[in-house]
C-alpha cells in the first residue's frame, strides 16, 4: 500500500450513487431553511464534508502515542509529540501547498501560530503563548488547523485528539464532542469543529475507560457516530520492555484485545504498531545507518549490557564506536527496541539506509495498519462520508422541525437504513461477534464477499486480478445462488440468514456493475 488512502470507488458498488444522493438531500434541506440561520450553517458543513477528503480521527488515552503514529502515517514530522498545550486541543491536519498552522477560537476568530523546529523525536512545537487574534480581546483556543504538503493528507484529513483519560475533564470532553456529536439544537457554536468519518483508537491496555469510550462511539447521538473503528495496540515496542521479541508480545496482547473488542462489536480489527519505530524508519538518515553499522560490529553481549537502559547507552564512559551525542539521538528517535532491531537487521544483511528503513518499517507494524486502513476506510471513503453527512442531516432535521425540510426526513432515514454499503460495514464489525454457525471456509468466504479483504469485485470473489469479465460474472452468479440458498436453509437462525442475504446482495451488486 502506498502512503495514502485510496478513495477510488469499486465497480458494482453504490458509493458514487449514495454520495450524489447525500449531496441532493443536503442541498434540498438547506434551501428549506432561511439564509443566515444556524441549521443552514450546520448543513453547509454537511455539504463541505462531502466534497473534502475522508476524515480519520486518532483517539486514545493520554500518552498513547497518537501524534507519533500520525507522523508515521504521514511520513513527516508534522505533529508535535512533546506534552505541550497544543496536545490538549483538537488539531486538524490537511494537505496544503505551503505549511501553515492556524488557531481558531470558539467564536471563529483565528490567529497564526508560530512553529518552532527542534531535533530528536520532538521535531515540532506549536507556540500558543502569544497568539495575535484577528479580532480584539483574548480568547481560548477551540482547535488548530495545520496545512502541510503531503500526499497522505491529500487523500485523508487526519485529526489528532486530546487524551480521553486526561486529568482535565474539559480536555477529555473535547475529544468526546468531536467523535460523539451532540444534539445540534443544544446551542453548540456554529464554528465548532465537526466530527470524523472513521476512528483509529489507540490502546496501551484495555481498561474500563477505553471500553466506555468505544461504546460511546457506537451509540452516541443515536448511533450517528463514526461508522468505522480500528483499534491499535500502540507503543507496542514498550510492552516487552524494549526486548527484540517485544512485537511478538504485543501481537499476543493485540489478539486478546481483539477477541474482547470483537466479541462486543466495538472494533473491526486490532493491530499492534510500534509508532516511534515506524516514524524513525520512514525518516532514517544516512549518519544513523552508519551508526547502526558500527554498533552491529560490537560483540552482542557487550551491546546488550550497554542497552540495559537508555541512560546507560548514552553515557560517555561506555566504550562504543558511536559518539555519546549520536547515541542519545538514536535512543530519542528509535528507542531501545529500535536500536536492537536495527543492529540485528544490519548483521542479517541490511547494507544501506534504504533497505534498513524498509525492514524496520515492515517490523514496526505500520504497513499492516496501512493495509487495514486501506481496506476498511480508504476503499469505502465515499460511503463513510455519506454516512456522516446523512447522520448529521438527520440530527439537524430532527432538532429544527416545522419547515418543508421535514418531508426529507423519511428519505434520509431510509437511506441510512437501506444503503448496502452501510449494511456491509455494520456486518463486518459484528461478524466475529455473532459466532455464526457456518463452517470456517464459509465464514471466510462471507467475510471476503462482504468486502472485508477489499471491495474490488475480483477480491470479493476470490479471483485473480486479471480475471476476465465472463469469469467474474460466472463467479458472482454462483455466489448469489450459494448465499441465497444458505439464507433460506431451514436451520439458519435470523443472524445467519441476514448475513447470507447481505452477501447475496453484495454479489448481485458485482453483476450490476458488470452490466454498467
CSV table of C-alpha atoms in Angstrom, one decimal, residues 31 52-53 75 98 107 123 139 171 186 199 292-293 380 382 399 460 462 472-473 497:
chain,number,residue,atom,x,y,z
A,31,UNK,CA,-33.0,25.5,0.6
A,52,UNK,CA,-13.4,17.1,1.1
A,53,UNK,CA,-11.2,14.0,1.8
A,75,UNK,CA,6.0,10.1,6.9
A,98,UNK,CA,2.6,25.5,2.0
A,107,UNK,CA,-16.4,32.4,18.1
A,123,UNK,CA,10.7,17.8,15.9
A,139,UNK,CA,-9.9,34.2,23.9
A,171,UNK,CA,-9.7,18.4,27.8
A,186,UNK,CA,-28.2,22.2,22.1
A,199,UNK,CA,-11.6,6.5,14.0
A,292,UNK,CA,23.9,1.2,13.4
A,293,UNK,CA,26.5,-0.4,11.1
A,380,UNK,CA,-15.1,2.9,1.4
A,382,UNK,CA,-17.4,7.8,-0.2
A,399,UNK,CA,-33.7,19.4,16.0
A,460,UNK,CA,-14.7,-10.2,-3.1
A,462,UNK,CA,-11.5,-14.7,-4.6
A,472,UNK,CA,-16.2,-12.6,-12.7
A,473,UNK,CA,-19.8,-12.8,-13.8
A,497,UNK,CA,-29.9,-15.6,7.3
